[in-house]
Amino acid sequence: MKIHEYQAKALMAEFGIPVPRGGLATAPAQARARAQELGGKVVLKAQVYAGGRGKAGGIRVANSPEEAENLAGQMLGTRLVTHQTGPEGVPLSKLLVEEALDIHKELYLSILVDGCRRMPVMMASEAGGVDIEEVARISPERIVRSYIDPVIGFQPFMARRLAYGMNLPGELVRPATQLMANLYKLFMAKDCSLAEINPLVITVDGRLLALDAKLNFDDSGLFRHPEIRELRDTEQEEPLEVEASNQNVSYIKLDGDVGCMVNGAGLAMATMDIVKLYGAEPANFLDVGGGANEQQVAAALKIILNDPKVKRVLINIFGGILRCDVAARGIVAAAMETQVKVPMVVRMRGTNVDEGRQILAESGMNIILASDLRDAAQKVAAARI
Amino acid sequence: MSIIADENTRLVVQGITGNEGSFHTRRCIQYGTQVVAGVTPGKGGTMFDDTIPVFNRVEEAVKETGANASLIFVPPAFAADAILEAADAGLALAVCITEGIPTLDMVAVLRYLEGKSTRLIGPNCPGIISPPARCKIGIMPGDIHHPGSIGVVSRSGTLTYEAVAQLTELGLGQSTCIGIGGDPTPGTDFIPVLRLFEKDPDTEAVVLIGEIGGSMEQEAAEVIKNEMTKPVVAFVVGATAPPGRRMGHAGAIISGASGTAKAKLEALQAAGATIAPSPAEIGLTLREVLKGRG
């Protein structure tokens, strides 16, 4: 799960990590008031769930409270289009108004779980403020890492490796050590999947602050953090994806026109891949889940059919725990209710496949049955309304 | 012969009285697995289906029944504890089906398992099945499997069933099929499984199915290149997945250059694995590879 920068900064401040002074504005007059409180010159930062804000005009400097009000008026209520959002962009309805700092140097700091070493790793770099993937590609020697064994937790020597590794001036090593220890505490306490400060800045007056802040959370850990779950901003998410998550269906919207409904994440990806291989484009990823019942199957198919881009549907069910007859009843229920107009190709296999096919045949619906995965991909690629 | 699960497996099911636990326990017994005990705290002293004793603790179950492997159906919030209990009881194998265990719980569990004799498969996996030994420890449909000499290892569940069904239809039976699970930090990754298949005299060839995210396939490629004499057919799903989005499985998210299907396939191919041209042709590709070897 993602949260906004202003929420991440509030959490960081709670854990003792220095952040710039600032506050939220949802209206131009409020931006003006915030700027006044902060002493005039401020930075307005669009609060959206997408990277690449700066280049897209989502971060603006205002030299006075009046200018802050004007700029906020231009920004609020629009949609911000960045290289990560797609052409429709994301709604811009919140601004973080922050004191403008005089920056001496930009650094990078993050924690995530390293799948290979199977423990958290803290990464730091002297090259901050840019995409860390780029730094890793061009000059990997500028990234320093400390792996954190959960038995001993984060230790000062790990912090020193990072602090000296990014060439911090001597007087900042101690505050940096404290900041890193606090970031590790936050990461562990809230089940983060990523805690990233990019840039971590040294100001001209020699302070160390988190100028930007990104916290992502492990979805599997949310059950023990209701306070984090509440921070979710569904306005920033694709409406069909929000609906899917309410129905406990794993769904991601894409740009193609072949709606895909599959049981199992791996088979769902395989189905998307083979659709593409046969010359069509998948409209979505959708895993109905292993233990789905008839209602969930119906809800999943309705989500696909509610996407206006979907011109044809491919259903691929390998019956295991989810029986084919249950899936078939769900498909028929959803199709009846939505009066489906687009062609549907169905491939079924496994538990109770004969009953499943019979239910589809007796429904009188215009369903194209496929014998295997390849046949299904060919038939859906050829299907037209 | 098979690897990890075989005739000598004596299974205890943790969470045997739950919905999923009881359903799949019956399926495992039907397939031929020796299920000797169940564990549900608070239900010790009762019997499951009149035949299998239920205990409060794994340690007790081991002492009373000689169980040497565990199958875990415990909700995410309590699953890490269940795995630790299995390891503490000294079981050689723990297979955890549970999906949605917090990553940081697993970090602690995996650290605890280091130096212990317990092999963990999963979590978030379909389990392991050895058709020649009629031993199934998991939730996969037993009837699509057939005894034979192909080893299958995969990060997926239903896609593994798809691949196995393709093999069986072509008359290519399996020695052992293992779903290592869709989490970013599985208890057992590709590498030990590849090594066991290489050593197993009754495994002739291996099918490896990867996914986007992480770099497990690249690490597997190193082992294929340096240690495997048996042919490997590989496929990696997620070529059409957008970066930065979690595709169902917690581990299936492209967050770096090594996470793409393309990078993984290139590494596997460079290591000498044969890449199936599509997920519908995993079985056919393997048949061609075996023909080529005579």
Coordinates of N, CA and C in Angstrom, one line a residue, chain A residues 213-378:
Chain A
A213 N 9.8 12.0 1.1 CA 9.7 10.8 1.9 C 8.7 9.9 1.2
K214 N 9.1 8.6 1.1 CA 8.2 7.7 0.5 C 8.1 6.4 1.4
L215 N 6.9 6.1 1.8 CA 6.7 4.8 2.6 C 5.7 3.9 1.9
N216 N 6.1 2.7 1.6 CA 5.2 1.7 1.1 C 5.1 0.6 2.1
F217 N 3.9 0.0 2.2 CA 3.6 -0.9 3.3 C 3.4 -2.3 2.7
D218 N 3.8 -3.3 3.4 CA 3.5 -4.7 3.0 C 2.0 -5.0 3.2
D219 N 1.3 -5.3 2.2 CA -0.1 -5.5 2.3 C -0.5 -6.6 3.3
S220 N 0.4 -7.6 3.4 CA 0.2 -8.7 4.3 C 0.3 -8.3 5.7
G221 N 0.9 -7.1 6.0 CA 1.1 -6.7 7.4 C 0.0 -5.7 7.8
L222 N -0.8 -5.3 6.9 CA -1.8 -4.3 7.3 C -2.8 -4.7 8.3
F223 N -3.0 -6.0 8.5 CA -4.0 -6.4 9.4 C -3.7 -6.0 10.8
R224 N -2.4 -5.8 11.1 CA -2.0 -5.3 12.5 C -1.7 -3.8 12.5
H225 N -2.1 -3.1 11.5 CA -1.9 -1.6 11.5 C -3.1 -0.9 10.9
P226 N -4.2 -1.0 11.7 CA -5.4 -0.3 11.2 C -5.2 1.2 11.0
E227 N -4.2 1.8 11.7 CA -4.0 3.3 11.6 C -3.3 3.6 10.2
I228 N -2.6 2.6 9.7 CA -2.0 2.8 8.4 C -3.0 2.6 7.3
R229 N -3.8 1.5 7.4 CA -4.8 1.2 6.5 C -5.8 2.4 6.2
E230 N -6.0 3.2 7.3 CA -6.9 4.4 7.2 C -6.3 5.5 6.3
L231 N -5.0 5.4 6.1 CA -4.3 6.5 5.3 C -4.5 6.4 3.8
R232 N -5.1 5.2 3.4 CA -5.2 5.0 2.0 C -6.1 6.0 1.3
D233 N -5.7 6.5 0.2 CA -6.4 7.6 -0.5 C -7.0 6.9 -1.8
T234 N -8.2 6.4 -1.8 CA -8.7 5.7 -2.9 C -9.0 6.6 -4.1
E235 N -9.0 7.9 -3.9 CA -9.2 8.9 -5.0 C -8.0 8.8 -6.0
Q236 N -6.8 8.4 -5.5 CA -5.6 8.3 -6.3 C -5.5 7.0 -7.1
E237 N -6.5 6.1 -6.8 CA -6.4 4.8 -7.4 C -7.4 4.6 -8.5
E238 N -7.2 3.7 -9.4 CA -8.1 3.4 -10.5 C -9.4 2.9 -9.9
P239 N -10.6 3.5 -10.2 CA -11.8 3.1 -9.6 C -12.1 1.6 -9.7
L240 N -11.8 1.0 -10.8 CA -12.1 -0.5 -11.0 C -11.2 -1.3 -10.0
E241 N -10.0 -0.8 -9.8 CA -9.1 -1.5 -8.9 C -9.6 -1.4 -7.4
V242 N -10.1 -0.2 -7.1 CA -10.7 0.0 -5.7 C -11.9 -1.0 -5.5
E243 N -12.8 -1.0 -6.6 CA -13.9 -1.9 -6.5 C -13.4 -3.4 -6.3
A244 N -12.4 -3.8 -7.1 CA -11.8 -5.1 -7.0 C -11.3 -5.4 -5.6
S245 N -10.6 -4.5 -5.1 CA -10.0 -4.8 -3.7 C -11.1 -4.9 -2.7
N246 N -12.2 -4.1 -2.9 CA -13.4 -4.3 -2.0 C -14.0 -5.7 -2.1
Q247 N -13.8 -6.3 -3.3 CA -14.4 -7.6 -3.5 C -13.4 -8.7 -3.3
N248 N -12.2 -8.3 -2.8 CA -11.1 -9.3 -2.5 C -10.6 -10.0 -3.8
V249 N -10.7 -9.3 -4.9 CA -10.2 -9.8 -6.2 C -8.9 -9.1 -6.5
S250 N -7.9 -9.8 -6.9 CA -6.6 -9.2 -7.3 C -6.7 -8.8 -8.8
Y251 N -6.7 -7.4 -9.0 CA -7.0 -6.9 -10.3 C -6.1 -5.7 -10.6
I252 N -5.5 -5.7 -11.8 CA -4.8 -4.5 -12.2 C -5.2 -4.1 -13.6
K253 N -5.5 -2.9 -13.8 CA -6.0 -2.4 -15.1 C -4.8 -2.1 -16.0
L254 N -5.0 -2.6 -17.3 CA -4.0 -2.3 -18.3 C -4.6 -1.6 -19.5
D255 N -3.9 -1.5 -20.6 CA -4.5 -0.7 -21.7 C -5.1 -1.4 -22.9
G256 N -5.0 -2.8 -22.9 CA -5.5 -3.5 -24.0 C -7.0 -3.7 -24.0
D257 N -7.5 -4.6 -24.9 CA -9.0 -4.8 -25.0 C -9.4 -6.2 -24.7
V258 N -8.5 -7.1 -24.4 CA -8.9 -8.4 -24.0 C -9.0 -8.5 -22.5
G259 N -10.2 -8.6 -22.0 CA -10.4 -8.8 -20.5 C -10.0 -10.2 -20.2
C260 N -9.2 -10.4 -19.1 CA -8.7 -11.7 -18.7 C -9.2 -12.1 -17.3
M261 N -9.9 -13.2 -17.2 CA -10.3 -13.7 -15.9 C -9.7 -15.1 -15.7
V262 N -8.8 -15.2 -14.6 CA -8.1 -16.4 -14.4 C -8.0 -16.7 -12.9
N263 N -7.9 -18.0 -12.6 CA -7.6 -18.4 -11.2 C -6.1 -18.7 -11.0
G264 N -5.5 -17.9 -10.1 CA -4.1 -18.1 -9.8 C -3.3 -17.0 -10.5
A265 N -2.3 -16.4 -9.7 CA -1.6 -15.2 -10.2 C -0.6 -15.6 -11.4
G266 N 0.0 -16.8 -11.2 CA 1.0 -17.2 -12.3 C 0.3 -17.5 -13.6
L267 N -0.9 -18.3 -13.5 CA -1.6 -18.6 -14.7 C -2.2 -17.3 -15.3
A268 N -2.6 -16.4 -14.4 CA -3.1 -15.1 -14.9 C -2.1 -14.4 -15.8
M269 N -0.9 -14.3 -15.3 CA 0.2 -13.7 -16.0 C 0.5 -14.5 -17.3
A270 N 0.5 -15.8 -17.2 CA 0.7 -16.6 -18.4 C -0.3 -16.4 -19.4
T271 N -1.6 -16.2 -19.0 CA -2.7 -16.0 -19.9 C -2.5 -14.6 -20.6
M272 N -2.1 -13.6 -19.9 CA -1.9 -12.3 -20.5 C -0.7 -12.4 -21.5
D273 N 0.3 -13.1 -21.1 CA 1.5 -13.2 -22.0 C 1.1 -13.9 -23.3
I274 N 0.2 -14.9 -23.2 CA -0.1 -15.7 -24.5 C -1.1 -14.9 -25.3
V275 N -1.9 -14.1 -24.7 CA -2.8 -13.2 -25.4 C -2.0 -12.3 -26.3
K276 N -0.9 -11.7 -25.7 CA 0.0 -10.8 -26.4 C 0.7 -11.5 -27.5
L277 N 1.2 -12.7 -27.2 CA 1.9 -13.5 -28.2 C 1.1 -13.8 -29.5
Y278 N -0.2 -13.9 -29.3 CA -1.1 -14.1 -30.5 C -1.6 -12.8 -31.0
G279 N -1.0 -11.7 -30.7 CA -1.3 -10.5 -31.4 C -2.3 -9.6 -30.8
A280 N -2.9 -9.9 -29.6 CA -3.8 -9.0 -28.9 C -3.2 -8.4 -27.7
E281 N -3.9 -7.5 -27.0 CA -3.4 -6.9 -25.8 C -4.3 -7.1 -24.6
P282 N -3.7 -7.6 -23.5 CA -4.6 -7.8 -22.3 C -5.1 -6.5 -21.7
A283 N -6.3 -6.5 -21.3 CA -6.9 -5.3 -20.7 C -6.7 -5.2 -19.2
N284 N -6.2 -6.3 -18.6 CA -6.1 -6.4 -17.2 C -5.4 -7.6 -16.7
F285 N -4.9 -7.6 -15.5 CA -4.5 -8.8 -14.7 C -5.7 -9.1 -13.8
L286 N -6.1 -10.3 -13.7 CA -7.1 -10.6 -12.7 C -7.0 -12.0 -12.2
D287 N -6.8 -12.2 -10.9 CA -6.8 -13.5 -10.2 C -8.0 -13.6 -9.3
V288 N -8.9 -14.5 -9.6 CA -10.1 -14.6 -8.8 C -9.8 -15.2 -7.5
G289 N -8.7 -15.9 -7.4 CA -8.3 -16.5 -6.1 C -8.7 -17.9 -6.0
G290 N -8.0 -18.7 -5.2 CA -8.2 -20.1 -5.2 C -9.5 -20.5 -4.6
G291 N -9.9 -19.9 -3.5 CA -11.1 -20.3 -2.8 C -12.3 -19.5 -3.2
A292 N -12.3 -19.0 -4.4 CA -13.5 -18.1 -4.8 C -14.8 -18.9 -4.8
N293 N -15.9 -18.2 -4.5 CA -17.2 -18.8 -4.7 C -17.9 -18.2 -5.9
E294 N -19.1 -18.6 -6.1 CA -19.8 -18.1 -7.3 C -20.0 -16.6 -7.3
Q295 N -20.3 -16.0 -6.2 CA -20.4 -14.5 -6.1 C -19.2 -13.8 -6.5
Q296 N -18.0 -14.3 -6.0 CA -16.7 -13.7 -6.3 C -16.4 -13.8 -7.7
V297 N -16.7 -14.9 -8.3 CA -16.4 -15.1 -9.8 C -17.3 -14.1 -10.6
A298 N -18.6 -14.0 -10.2 CA -19.5 -13.0 -10.8 C -19.0 -11.6 -10.7
A299 N -18.6 -11.2 -9.4 CA -18.1 -9.9 -9.2 C -16.9 -9.6 -10.0
A300 N -16.0 -10.6 -10.1 CA -14.7 -10.4 -10.9 C -15.0 -10.1 -12.4
L301 N -16.0 -10.9 -12.9 CA -16.3 -10.8 -14.3 C -17.0 -9.4 -14.6
K302 N -17.8 -9.0 -13.6 CA -18.5 -7.7 -13.8 C -17.4 -6.5 -13.8
I303 N -16.4 -6.7 -13.0 CA -15.3 -5.6 -13.0 C -14.7 -5.5 -14.4
I304 N -14.4 -6.7 -15.0 CA -13.8 -6.7 -16.3 C -14.8 -6.1 -17.3
L305 N -16.1 -6.5 -17.2 CA -17.1 -6.0 -18.2 C -17.4 -4.5 -18.0
N306 N -17.1 -3.9 -16.8 CA -17.3 -2.5 -16.6 C -16.2 -1.6 -17.2
D307 N -15.1 -2.3 -17.6 CA -14.0 -1.5 -18.3 C -14.4 -1.2 -19.7
P308 N -14.7 0.1 -20.1 CA -15.1 0.4 -21.4 C -14.2 -0.1 -22.5
K309 N -12.9 -0.3 -22.2 CA -11.9 -0.7 -23.2 C -12.1 -2.1 -23.6
V310 N -12.8 -2.9 -22.8 CA -12.8 -4.4 -23.0 C -13.7 -4.7 -24.2
K311 N -13.2 -5.3 -25.2 CA -14.0 -5.6 -26.4 C -14.2 -7.2 -26.6
R312 N -13.5 -7.9 -25.8 CA -13.6 -9.4 -25.8 C -13.0 -9.9 -24.5
V313 N -13.4 -11.1 -24.1 CA -13.0 -11.6 -22.8 C -12.4 -13.0 -22.9
L314 N -11.4 -13.3 -22.2 CA -10.8 -14.6 -22.1 C -10.9 -15.1 -20.7
I315 N -11.6 -16.2 -20.5 CA -11.7 -16.8 -19.1 C -10.9 -18.1 -19.1
N316 N -9.9 -18.2 -18.2 CA -9.1 -19.4 -18.2 C -9.1 -19.9 -16.7
I317 N -9.8 -21.0 -16.5 CA -10.0 -21.6 -15.2 C -9.3 -23.0 -15.2
F318 N -8.3 -23.1 -14.3 CA -7.8 -24.5 -14.0 C -8.3 -24.9 -12.7
G319 N -9.4 -25.7 -12.7 CA -10.1 -26.1 -11.5 C -9.2 -26.9 -10.6
G320 N -9.1 -26.4 -9.4 CA -8.4 -27.1 -8.3 C -9.3 -27.0 -7.1
I321 N -9.0 -26.1 -6.3 CA -9.9 -25.8 -5.1 C -11.1 -25.1 -5.7
L322 N -10.9 -24.2 -6.7 CA -12.1 -23.5 -7.3 C -12.6 -24.5 -8.4
R323 N -13.8 -25.0 -8.2 CA -14.3 -26.0 -9.1 C -14.9 -25.4 -10.3
C324 N -14.8 -26.0 -11.5 CA -15.3 -25.5 -12.7 C -16.8 -25.2 -12.7
D325 N -17.6 -26.0 -12.1 CA -19.0 -25.8 -12.0 C -19.3 -24.5 -11.3
V326 N -18.6 -24.2 -10.2 CA -18.8 -23.0 -9.4 C -18.4 -21.8 -10.3
A327 N -17.3 -21.9 -11.0 CA -16.9 -20.8 -11.9 C -17.9 -20.5 -12.9
A328 N -18.4 -21.6 -13.5 CA -19.4 -21.5 -14.6 C -20.7 -20.8 -14.1
R329 N -21.1 -21.1 -13.0 CA -22.3 -20.5 -12.4 C -22.1 -19.0 -12.2
G330 N -20.9 -18.6 -11.7 CA -20.6 -17.2 -11.5 C -20.5 -16.5 -12.9
I331 N -19.9 -17.1 -13.9 CA -19.8 -16.5 -15.2 C -21.2 -16.2 -15.8
V332 N -22.1 -17.2 -15.7 CA -23.5 -17.1 -16.2 C -24.2 -16.0 -15.5
A333 N -24.1 -16.0 -14.1 CA -24.8 -14.9 -13.3 C -24.3 -13.5 -13.8
A334 N -23.0 -13.3 -13.9 CA -22.5 -12.0 -14.3 C -23.0 -11.6 -15.7
A335 N -22.9 -12.6 -16.6 CA -23.2 -12.3 -18.0 C -24.7 -12.0 -18.1
M336 N -25.6 -12.7 -17.4 CA -27.0 -12.4 -17.4 C -27.3 -11.0 -16.9
E337 N -26.6 -10.6 -15.8 CA -26.9 -9.4 -15.1 C -26.4 -8.2 -16.0
T338 N -25.3 -8.3 -16.6 CA -24.7 -7.2 -17.4 C -25.1 -7.2 -18.8
Q339 N -25.9 -8.3 -19.3 CA -26.3 -8.4 -20.7 C -25.1 -8.2 -21.6
V340 N -24.1 -9.1 -21.3 CA -22.8 -9.0 -22.0 C -23.0 -9.0 -23.5
K341 N -22.3 -8.1 -24.2 CA -22.3 -8.0 -25.6 C -21.0 -8.4 -26.3
V342 N -20.0 -8.5 -25.5 CA -18.7 -8.8 -26.1 C -18.5 -10.3 -26.2
P343 N -17.7 -10.8 -27.2 CA -17.5 -12.2 -27.3 C -16.7 -12.7 -26.1
M344 N -17.1 -13.9 -25.6 CA -16.3 -14.5 -24.4 C -15.8 -15.9 -24.8
V345 N -14.5 -16.0 -24.7 CA -13.9 -17.3 -24.9 C -13.6 -17.9 -23.5
V346 N -14.0 -19.2 -23.4 CA -13.8 -19.8 -22.1 C -13.0 -21.1 -22.2
R347 N -11.9 -21.2 -21.4 CA -11.2 -22.4 -21.4 C -11.3 -22.9 -19.9
M348 N -11.7 -24.2 -19.8 CA -11.8 -24.8 -18.5 C -11.1 -26.1 -18.4
R349 N -10.6 -26.4 -17.3 CA -9.9 -27.7 -17.1 C -9.9 -28.0 -15.6
G350 N -9.8 -29.3 -15.3 CA -9.6 -29.7 -13.9 C -11.0 -30.1 -13.3
T351 N -11.0 -29.9 -12.0 CA -12.1 -30.4 -11.2 C -13.5 -30.0 -11.7
N352 N -14.4 -31.0 -11.9 CA -15.8 -30.8 -12.4 C -15.9 -30.0 -13.7
V353 N -15.0 -30.3 -14.6 CA -15.0 -29.6 -15.9 C -16.2 -29.9 -16.7
D354 N -16.7 -31.1 -16.7 CA -17.9 -31.5 -17.5 C -19.1 -30.7 -17.0
E355 N -19.3 -30.7 -15.7 CA -20.4 -29.9 -15.2 C -20.3 -28.5 -15.6
G356 N -19.1 -27.9 -15.5 CA -18.9 -26.5 -15.8 C -19.3 -26.2 -17.2
R357 N -18.8 -27.1 -18.1 CA -19.1 -26.8 -19.6 C -20.6 -27.0 -19.8
Q358 N -21.3 -27.9 -19.1 CA -22.7 -28.1 -19.3 C -23.5 -26.9 -18.9
I359 N -23.1 -26.3 -17.8 CA -23.8 -25.1 -17.3 C -23.6 -24.0 -18.3
L360 N -22.5 -23.8 -18.9 CA -22.3 -22.8 -19.9 C -23.1 -23.1 -21.1
A361 N -23.1 -24.3 -21.6 CA -23.9 -24.7 -22.8 C -25.4 -24.5 -22.6
E362 N -25.9 -24.8 -21.4 CA -27.3 -24.7 -21.1 C -27.8 -23.3 -20.9
S363 N -26.8 -22.4 -20.6 CA -27.2 -21.0 -20.3 C -27.7 -20.3 -21.6
G364 N -27.4 -20.9 -22.8 CA -27.9 -20.3 -24.0 C -27.0 -19.0 -24.4
M365 N -26.0 -18.8 -23.6 CA -25.1 -17.6 -23.9 C -24.2 -18.0 -25.1
N366 N -23.8 -16.9 -25.8 CA -22.9 -17.1 -26.9 C -21.5 -17.2 -26.4
I367 N -21.1 -18.4 -26.0 CA -19.7 -18.6 -25.4 C -18.9 -19.4 -26.4
I368 N -17.7 -19.0 -26.6 CA -16.8 -19.8 -27.5 C -15.9 -20.6 -26.5
L369 N -16.1 -22.0 -26.7 CA -15.3 -22.9 -25.8 C -13.9 -23.1 -26.5
A370 N -12.9 -23.2 -25.7 CA -11.6 -23.4 -26.1 C -11.1 -24.7 -25.5
S371 N -10.2 -25.5 -26.2 CA -9.8 -26.8 -25.7 C -8.6 -26.6 -24.8
D372 N -7.7 -25.7 -25.2 CA -6.5 -25.5 -24.3 C -6.0 -24.1 -24.4
L373 N -4.9 -23.8 -23.8 CA -4.4 -22.4 -23.6 C -4.2 -21.8 -25.0
R374 N -3.5 -22.5 -25.9 CA -3.2 -22.0 -27.1 C -4.4 -21.7 -28.0
D375 N -5.3 -22.7 -28.0 CA -6.6 -22.6 -28.7 C -7.4 -21.3 -28.2
A376 N -7.3 -21.1 -26.9 CA -8.0 -20.0 -26.2 C -7.5 -18.7 -26.7
A377 N -6.1 -18.6 -26.8 CA -5.5 -17.4 -27.2 C -5.8 -17.1 -28.7
Q378 N -5.7 -18.1 -29.5 CA -6.1 -17.9 -30.9 C -7.5 -17.5 -31.1

